[in-house]
PDB file of C-alpha atoms in Angstrom:
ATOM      1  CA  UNK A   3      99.672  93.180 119.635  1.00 65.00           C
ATOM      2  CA  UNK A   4      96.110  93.655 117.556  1.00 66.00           C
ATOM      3  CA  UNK A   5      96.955  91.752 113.882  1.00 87.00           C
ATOM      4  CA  UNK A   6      96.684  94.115 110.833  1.00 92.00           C
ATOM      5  CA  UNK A   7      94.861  93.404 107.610  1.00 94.00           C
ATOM      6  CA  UNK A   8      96.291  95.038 104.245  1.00 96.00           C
ATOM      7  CA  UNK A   9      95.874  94.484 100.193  1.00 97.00           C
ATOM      8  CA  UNK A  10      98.756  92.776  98.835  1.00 97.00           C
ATOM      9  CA  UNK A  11      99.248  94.413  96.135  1.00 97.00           C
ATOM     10  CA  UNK A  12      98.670  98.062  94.596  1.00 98.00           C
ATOM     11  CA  UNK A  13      99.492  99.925  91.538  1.00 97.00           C
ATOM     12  CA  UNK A  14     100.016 103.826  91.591  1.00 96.00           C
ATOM     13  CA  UNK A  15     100.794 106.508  88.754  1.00 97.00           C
ATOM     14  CA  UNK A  16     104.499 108.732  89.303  1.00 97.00           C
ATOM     15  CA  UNK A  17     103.569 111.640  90.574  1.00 97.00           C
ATOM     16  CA  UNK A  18     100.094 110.882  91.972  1.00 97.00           C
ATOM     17  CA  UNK A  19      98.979 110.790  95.586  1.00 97.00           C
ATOM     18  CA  UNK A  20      99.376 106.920  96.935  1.00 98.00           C
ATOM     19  CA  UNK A  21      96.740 105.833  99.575  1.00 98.00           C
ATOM     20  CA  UNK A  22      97.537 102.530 101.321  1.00 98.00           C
ATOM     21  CA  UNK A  23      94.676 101.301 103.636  1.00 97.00           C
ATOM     22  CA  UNK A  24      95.443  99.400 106.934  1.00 96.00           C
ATOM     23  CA  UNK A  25      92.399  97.458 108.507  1.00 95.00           C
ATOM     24  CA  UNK A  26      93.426  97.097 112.534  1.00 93.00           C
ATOM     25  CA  UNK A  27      89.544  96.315 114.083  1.00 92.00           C
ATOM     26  CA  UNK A  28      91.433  94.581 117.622  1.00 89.00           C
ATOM     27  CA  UNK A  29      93.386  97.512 118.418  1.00 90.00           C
ATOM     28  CA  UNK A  30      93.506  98.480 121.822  1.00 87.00           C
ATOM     29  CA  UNK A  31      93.452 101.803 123.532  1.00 85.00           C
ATOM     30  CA  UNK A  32      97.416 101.865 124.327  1.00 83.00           C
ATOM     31  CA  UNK A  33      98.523 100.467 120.754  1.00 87.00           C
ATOM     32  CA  UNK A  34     100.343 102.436 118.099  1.00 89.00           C
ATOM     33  CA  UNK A  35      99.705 102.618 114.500  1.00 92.00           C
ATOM     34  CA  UNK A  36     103.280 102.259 112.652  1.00 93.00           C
ATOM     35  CA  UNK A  37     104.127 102.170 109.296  1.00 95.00           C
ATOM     36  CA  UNK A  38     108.118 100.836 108.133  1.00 95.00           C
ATOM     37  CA  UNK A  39     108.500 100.002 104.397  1.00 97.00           C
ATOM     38  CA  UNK A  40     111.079  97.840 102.863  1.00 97.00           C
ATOM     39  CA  UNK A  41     112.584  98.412  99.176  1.00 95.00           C
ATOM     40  CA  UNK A  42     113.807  95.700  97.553  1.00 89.00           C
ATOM     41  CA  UNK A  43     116.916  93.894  99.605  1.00 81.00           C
ATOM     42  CA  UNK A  44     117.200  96.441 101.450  1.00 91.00           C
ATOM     43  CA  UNK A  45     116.218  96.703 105.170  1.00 94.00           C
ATOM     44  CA  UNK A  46     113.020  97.815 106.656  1.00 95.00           C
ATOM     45  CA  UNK A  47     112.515 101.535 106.652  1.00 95.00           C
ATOM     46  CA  UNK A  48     110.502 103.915 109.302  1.00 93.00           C
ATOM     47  CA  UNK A  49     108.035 106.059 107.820  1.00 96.00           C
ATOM     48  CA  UNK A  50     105.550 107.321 110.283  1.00 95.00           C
ATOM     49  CA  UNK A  51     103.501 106.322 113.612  1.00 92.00           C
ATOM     50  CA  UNK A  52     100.372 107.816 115.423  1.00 92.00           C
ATOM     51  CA  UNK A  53      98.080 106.901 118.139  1.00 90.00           C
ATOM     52  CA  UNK A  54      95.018 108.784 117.803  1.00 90.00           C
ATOM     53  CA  UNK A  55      95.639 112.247 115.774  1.00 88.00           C
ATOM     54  CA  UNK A  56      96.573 112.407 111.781  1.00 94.00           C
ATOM     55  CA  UNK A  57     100.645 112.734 111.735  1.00 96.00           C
ATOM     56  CA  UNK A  58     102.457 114.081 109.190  1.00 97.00           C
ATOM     57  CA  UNK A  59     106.337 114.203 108.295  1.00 96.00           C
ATOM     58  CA  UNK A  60     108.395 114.468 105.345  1.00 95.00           C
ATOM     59  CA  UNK A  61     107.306 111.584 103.937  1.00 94.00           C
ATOM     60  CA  UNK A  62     104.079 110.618 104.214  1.00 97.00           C
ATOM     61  CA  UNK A  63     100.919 111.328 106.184  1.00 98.00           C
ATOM     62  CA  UNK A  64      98.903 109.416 108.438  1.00 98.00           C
ATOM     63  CA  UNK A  65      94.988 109.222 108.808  1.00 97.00           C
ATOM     64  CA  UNK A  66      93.416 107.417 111.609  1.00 96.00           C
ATOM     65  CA  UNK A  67      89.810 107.234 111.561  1.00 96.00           C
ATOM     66  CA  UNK A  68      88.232 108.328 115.051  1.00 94.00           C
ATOM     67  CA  UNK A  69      87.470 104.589 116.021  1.00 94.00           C
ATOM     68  CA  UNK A  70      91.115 103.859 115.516  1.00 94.00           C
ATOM     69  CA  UNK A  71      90.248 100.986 113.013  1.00 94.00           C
ATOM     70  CA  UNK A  72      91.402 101.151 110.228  1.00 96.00           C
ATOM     71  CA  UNK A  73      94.643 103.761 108.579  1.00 96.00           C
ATOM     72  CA  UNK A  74      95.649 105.123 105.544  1.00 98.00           C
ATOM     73  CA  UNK A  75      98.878 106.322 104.687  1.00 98.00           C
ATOM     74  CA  UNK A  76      99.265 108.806 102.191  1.00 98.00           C
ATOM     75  CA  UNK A  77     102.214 109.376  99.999  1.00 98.00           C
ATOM     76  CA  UNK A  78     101.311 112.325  98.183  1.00 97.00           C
ATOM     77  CA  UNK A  79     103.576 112.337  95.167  1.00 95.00           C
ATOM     78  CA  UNK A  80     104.406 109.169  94.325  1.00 97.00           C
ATOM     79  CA  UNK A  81     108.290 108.449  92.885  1.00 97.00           C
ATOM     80  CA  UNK A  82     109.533 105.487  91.513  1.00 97.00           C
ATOM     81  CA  UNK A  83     111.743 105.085  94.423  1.00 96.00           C
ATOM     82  CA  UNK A  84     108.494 104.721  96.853  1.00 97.00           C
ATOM     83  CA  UNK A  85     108.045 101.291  95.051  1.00 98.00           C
ATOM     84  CA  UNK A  86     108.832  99.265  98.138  1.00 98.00           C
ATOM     85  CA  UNK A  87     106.253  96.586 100.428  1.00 97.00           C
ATOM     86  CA  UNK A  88     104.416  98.615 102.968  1.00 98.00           C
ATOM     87  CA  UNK A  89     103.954  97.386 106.470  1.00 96.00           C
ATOM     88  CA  UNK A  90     101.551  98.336 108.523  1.00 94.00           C
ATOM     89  CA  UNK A  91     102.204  97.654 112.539  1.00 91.00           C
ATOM     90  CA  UNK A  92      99.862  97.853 115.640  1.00 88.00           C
ATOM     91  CA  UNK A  93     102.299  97.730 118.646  1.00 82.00           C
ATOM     92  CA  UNK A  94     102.157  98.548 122.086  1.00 72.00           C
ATOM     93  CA  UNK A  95     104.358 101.240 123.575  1.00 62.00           C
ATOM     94  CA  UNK A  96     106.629 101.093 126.335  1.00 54.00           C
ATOM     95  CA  UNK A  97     110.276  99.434 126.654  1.00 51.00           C
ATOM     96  CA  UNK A  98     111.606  97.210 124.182  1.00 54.00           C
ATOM     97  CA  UNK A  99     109.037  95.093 122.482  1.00 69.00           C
ATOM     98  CA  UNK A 100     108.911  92.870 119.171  1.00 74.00           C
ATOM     99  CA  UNK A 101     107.633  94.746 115.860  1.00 81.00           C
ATOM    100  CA  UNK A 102     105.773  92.089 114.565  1.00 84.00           C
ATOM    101  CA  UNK A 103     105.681  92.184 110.586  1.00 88.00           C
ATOM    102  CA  UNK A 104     102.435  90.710 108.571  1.00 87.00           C
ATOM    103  CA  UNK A 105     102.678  90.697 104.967  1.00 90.00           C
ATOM    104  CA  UNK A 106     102.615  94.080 103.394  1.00 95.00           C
ATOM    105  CA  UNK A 107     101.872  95.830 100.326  1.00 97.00           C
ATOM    106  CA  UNK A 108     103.368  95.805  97.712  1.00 97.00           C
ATOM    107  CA  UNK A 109     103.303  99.727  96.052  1.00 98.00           C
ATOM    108  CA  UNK A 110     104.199  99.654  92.636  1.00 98.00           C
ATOM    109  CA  UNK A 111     104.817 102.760  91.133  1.00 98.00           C
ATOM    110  CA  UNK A 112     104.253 103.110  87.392  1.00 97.00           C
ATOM    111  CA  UNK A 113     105.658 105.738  85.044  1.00 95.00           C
TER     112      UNK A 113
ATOM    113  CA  UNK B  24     124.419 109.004 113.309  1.00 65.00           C
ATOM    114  CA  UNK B  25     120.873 107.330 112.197  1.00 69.00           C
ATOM    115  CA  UNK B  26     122.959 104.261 110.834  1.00 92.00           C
ATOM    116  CA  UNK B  27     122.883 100.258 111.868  1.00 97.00           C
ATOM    117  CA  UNK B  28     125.740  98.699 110.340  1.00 97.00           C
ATOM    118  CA  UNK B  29     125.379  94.864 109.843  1.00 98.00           C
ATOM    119  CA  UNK B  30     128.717  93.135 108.815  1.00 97.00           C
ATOM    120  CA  UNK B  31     129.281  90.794 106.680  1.00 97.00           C
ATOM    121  CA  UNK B  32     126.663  91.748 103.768  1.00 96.00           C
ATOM    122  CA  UNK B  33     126.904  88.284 102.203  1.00 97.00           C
ATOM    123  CA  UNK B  34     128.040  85.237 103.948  1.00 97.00           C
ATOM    124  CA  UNK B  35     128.624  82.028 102.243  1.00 97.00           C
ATOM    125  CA  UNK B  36     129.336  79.052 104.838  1.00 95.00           C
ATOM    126  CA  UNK B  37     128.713  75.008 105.048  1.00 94.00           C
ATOM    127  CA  UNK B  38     126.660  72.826 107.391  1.00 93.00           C
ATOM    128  CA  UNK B  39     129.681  71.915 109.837  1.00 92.00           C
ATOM    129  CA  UNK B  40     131.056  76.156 109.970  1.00 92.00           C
ATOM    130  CA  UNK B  41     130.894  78.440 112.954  1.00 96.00           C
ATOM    131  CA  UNK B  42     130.594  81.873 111.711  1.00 97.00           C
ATOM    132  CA  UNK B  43     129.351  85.250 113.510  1.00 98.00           C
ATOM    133  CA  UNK B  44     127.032  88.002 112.259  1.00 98.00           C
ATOM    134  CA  UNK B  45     127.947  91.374 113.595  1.00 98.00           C
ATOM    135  CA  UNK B  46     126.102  94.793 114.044  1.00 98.00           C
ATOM    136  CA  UNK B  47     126.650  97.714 116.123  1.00 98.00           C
ATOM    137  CA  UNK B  48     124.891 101.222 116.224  1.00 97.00           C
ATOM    138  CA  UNK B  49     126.075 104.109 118.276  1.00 94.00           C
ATOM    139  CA  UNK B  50     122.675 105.930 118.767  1.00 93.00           C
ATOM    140  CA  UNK B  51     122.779 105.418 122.022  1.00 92.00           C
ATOM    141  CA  UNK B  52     119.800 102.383 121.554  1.00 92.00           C
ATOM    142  CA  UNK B  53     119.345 100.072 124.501  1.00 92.00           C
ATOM    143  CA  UNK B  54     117.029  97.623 122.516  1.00 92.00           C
ATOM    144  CA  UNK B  55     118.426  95.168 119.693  1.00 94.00           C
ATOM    145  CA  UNK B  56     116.869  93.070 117.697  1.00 94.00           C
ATOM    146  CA  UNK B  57     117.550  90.101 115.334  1.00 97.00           C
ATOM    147  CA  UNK B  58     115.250  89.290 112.864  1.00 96.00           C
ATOM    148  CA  UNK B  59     115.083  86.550 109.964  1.00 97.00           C
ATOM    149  CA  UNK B  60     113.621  87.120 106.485  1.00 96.00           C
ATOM    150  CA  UNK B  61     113.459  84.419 103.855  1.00 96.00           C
ATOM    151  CA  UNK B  62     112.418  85.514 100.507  1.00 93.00           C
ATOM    152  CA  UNK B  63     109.107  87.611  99.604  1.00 91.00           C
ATOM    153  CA  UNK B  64     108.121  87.120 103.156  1.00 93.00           C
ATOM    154  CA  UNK B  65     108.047  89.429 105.986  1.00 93.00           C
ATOM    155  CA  UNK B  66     110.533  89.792 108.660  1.00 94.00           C
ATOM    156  CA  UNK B  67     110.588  87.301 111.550  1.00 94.00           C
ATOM    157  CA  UNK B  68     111.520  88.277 115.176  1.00 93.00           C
ATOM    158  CA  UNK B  69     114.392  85.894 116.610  1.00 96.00           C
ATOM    159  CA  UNK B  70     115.383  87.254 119.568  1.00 95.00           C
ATOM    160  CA  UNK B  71     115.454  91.286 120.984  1.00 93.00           C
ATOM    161  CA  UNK B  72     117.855  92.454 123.935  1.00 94.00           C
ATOM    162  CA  UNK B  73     117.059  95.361 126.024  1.00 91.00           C
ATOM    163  CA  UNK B  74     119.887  96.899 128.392  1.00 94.00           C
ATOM    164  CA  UNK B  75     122.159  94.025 127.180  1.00 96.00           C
ATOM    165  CA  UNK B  76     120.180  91.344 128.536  1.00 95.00           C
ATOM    166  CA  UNK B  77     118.420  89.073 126.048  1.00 95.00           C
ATOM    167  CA  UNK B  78     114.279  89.558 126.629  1.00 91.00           C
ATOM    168  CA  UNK B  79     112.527  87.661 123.715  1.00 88.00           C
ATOM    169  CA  UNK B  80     113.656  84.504 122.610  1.00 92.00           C
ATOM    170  CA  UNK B  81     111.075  83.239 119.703  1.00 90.00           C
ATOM    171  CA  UNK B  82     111.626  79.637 119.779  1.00 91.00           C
ATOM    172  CA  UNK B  83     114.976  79.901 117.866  1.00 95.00           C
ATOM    173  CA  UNK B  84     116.751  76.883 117.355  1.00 96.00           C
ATOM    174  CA  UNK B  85     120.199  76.745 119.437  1.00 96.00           C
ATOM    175  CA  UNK B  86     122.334  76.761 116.652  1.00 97.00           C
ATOM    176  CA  UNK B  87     121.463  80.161 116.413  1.00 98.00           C
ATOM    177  CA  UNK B  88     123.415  81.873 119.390  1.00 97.00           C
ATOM    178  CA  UNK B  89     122.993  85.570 120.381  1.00 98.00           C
ATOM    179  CA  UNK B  90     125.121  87.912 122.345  1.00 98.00           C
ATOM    180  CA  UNK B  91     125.290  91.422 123.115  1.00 97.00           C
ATOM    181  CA  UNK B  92     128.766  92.207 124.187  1.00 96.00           C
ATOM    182  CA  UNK B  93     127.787  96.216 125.007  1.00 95.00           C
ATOM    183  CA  UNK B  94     125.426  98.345 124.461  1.00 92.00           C
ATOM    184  CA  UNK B  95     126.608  99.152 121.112  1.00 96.00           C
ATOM    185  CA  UNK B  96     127.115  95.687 119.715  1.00 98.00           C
ATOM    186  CA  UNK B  97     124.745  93.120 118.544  1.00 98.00           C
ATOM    187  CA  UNK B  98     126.247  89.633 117.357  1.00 98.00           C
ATOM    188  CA  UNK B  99     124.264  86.518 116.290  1.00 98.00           C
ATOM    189  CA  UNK B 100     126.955  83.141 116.625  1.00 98.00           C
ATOM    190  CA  UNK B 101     126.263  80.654 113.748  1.00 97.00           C
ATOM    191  CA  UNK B 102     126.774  76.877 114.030  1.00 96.00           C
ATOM    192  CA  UNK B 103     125.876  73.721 112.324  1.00 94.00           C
ATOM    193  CA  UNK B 104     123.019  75.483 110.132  1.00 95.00           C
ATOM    194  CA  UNK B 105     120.628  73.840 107.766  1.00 96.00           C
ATOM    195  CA  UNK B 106     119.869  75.214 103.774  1.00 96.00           C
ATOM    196  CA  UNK B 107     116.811  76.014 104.918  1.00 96.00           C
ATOM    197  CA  UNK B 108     118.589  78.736 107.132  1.00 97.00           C
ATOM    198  CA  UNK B 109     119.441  80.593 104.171  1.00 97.00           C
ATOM    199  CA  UNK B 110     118.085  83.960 104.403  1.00 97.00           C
ATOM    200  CA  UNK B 111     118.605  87.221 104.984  1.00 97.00           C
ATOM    201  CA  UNK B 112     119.006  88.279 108.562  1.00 98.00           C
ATOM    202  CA  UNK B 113     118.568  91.996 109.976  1.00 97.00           C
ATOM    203  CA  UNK B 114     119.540  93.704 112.602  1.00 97.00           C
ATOM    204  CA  UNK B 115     117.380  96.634 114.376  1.00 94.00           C
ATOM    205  CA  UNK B 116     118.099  99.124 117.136  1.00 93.00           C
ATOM    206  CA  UNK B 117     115.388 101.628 118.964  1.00 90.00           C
ATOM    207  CA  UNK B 118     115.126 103.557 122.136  1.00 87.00           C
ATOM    208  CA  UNK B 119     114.154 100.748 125.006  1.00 82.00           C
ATOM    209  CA  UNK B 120     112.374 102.985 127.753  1.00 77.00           C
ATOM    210  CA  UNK B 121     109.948 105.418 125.653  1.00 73.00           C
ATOM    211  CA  UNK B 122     106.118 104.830 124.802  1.00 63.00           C
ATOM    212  CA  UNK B 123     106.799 105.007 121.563  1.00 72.00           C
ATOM    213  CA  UNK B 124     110.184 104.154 119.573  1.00 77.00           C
ATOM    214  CA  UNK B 125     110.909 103.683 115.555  1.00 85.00           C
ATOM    215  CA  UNK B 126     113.154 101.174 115.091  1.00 89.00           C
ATOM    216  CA  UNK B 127     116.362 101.912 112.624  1.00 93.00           C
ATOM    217  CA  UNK B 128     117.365  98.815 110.124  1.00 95.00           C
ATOM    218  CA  UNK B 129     120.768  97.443 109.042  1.00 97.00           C
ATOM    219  CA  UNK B 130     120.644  96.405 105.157  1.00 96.00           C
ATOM    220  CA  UNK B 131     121.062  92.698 106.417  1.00 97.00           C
ATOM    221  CA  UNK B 132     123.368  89.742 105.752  1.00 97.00           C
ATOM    222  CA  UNK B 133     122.588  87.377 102.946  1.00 97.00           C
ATOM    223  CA  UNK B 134     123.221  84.124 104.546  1.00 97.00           C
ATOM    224  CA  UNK B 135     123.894  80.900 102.465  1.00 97.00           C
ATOM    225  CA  UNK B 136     124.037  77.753 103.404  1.00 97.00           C
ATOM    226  CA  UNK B 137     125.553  74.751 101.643  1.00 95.00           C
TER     227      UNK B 137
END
């Protein structure tokens, strides 16, 4: 699975839109863009996946740019419950297979 | 039901104990997972079972033991563990036989070792 490259730290204002960039340059054609987040002691959390297109759900939104290397995801009102580390995940699809975790960002959200 | 349920939430056992970590999900999931996190690090893969049979081992030391009695039911055995063992271990669960799958969480056990 193509490695991901994130900041490790952002701040972000309640209420504001929160943009977290994902830098995946390897990815391959049949790889997956996912995005889990994990608030404190907690376990990890699903947010939102794509391929190719922009997604959207209930939480968050997700921008692919047309080479497929690089992703944002937008939360687009931050609350203090989004402060959480963000993980950003290139997998392949098919049957089971390993998400494999790099190190986040950590989304602090200020009042 | 969206919910992995991990029992115990803390465990507290010594270098010479056998203990078990349970979890179970009944969303139908035919992939498991066990994964290790030690503090402000990401998760870790151990190992991940698809259709009860275990698929990915990632080099885990044999005193970590896995077993997946059903399709519902996820267990990792525990024996002779070091401190450095001491972390906090999650369970996942997804869909095994789709081209794309989210995985669902359980809130993890706090394992300590002394």
């Amino acid at each position: 699975d193509a490695k991901t490259t994130q900041p490790p730290s952002m701040d972000c204002a309640e209420g504001r839109a929160a943009n977290l960039p994902c830098n995946h340059s390897t990815i391959s054609g049949n790889e997956y863009v996912y995005w889990y987040r994990q608030i404190h002691s907690q376990g990890p959390q699903y947010i939102i996946h794509g391929l190719k297109n922009n997604e959207t759900n209930e939480m968050a939104s997700l921008i692919i740019t047309e080479d497929r290397k690089s992703s944002t995801l937008i939360l687009p009102h931050a609350t203090l419950r989004d402060t959480a580390v963000y993980y950003c995940i290139v997998r392949v699809g098919g049957s089971a297979r390993q998400l494999t975790f790099g190190s986040g960002t950590q989304l602090t959200v200020l009042p | 039901d969206t919910e992995v349920t991990q029992t115990p939430k803390h465990l507290v056992m010594g270098m010479t104990n056998k203990k078990s970590l349970k979890c179970e999900q009944h969303m139908g999931h035919r992939a498991m997972y066990w994964y290790k996190q030690k503090a402000k690090k990401p998760p870790e893969l151990m190992f991940v079972y698809s259709y009860e049979k275990l698929s990915i081992n990632e080099s885990v030391p044999s005193r970590f033991s896995p077993e997946c009695p059903n399709s519902s039911l996820l267990n990792l055995h525990l024996h002779a563990l070091q401190p450095e063992d001491s972390a906090l271990y999650l369970c996942a669960s997804s869909q095994a036989d789709r081209p794309y799958t989210e995985a669902f969480f359980g809130q993890g056990t706090r394992l300590t070792v002394v």
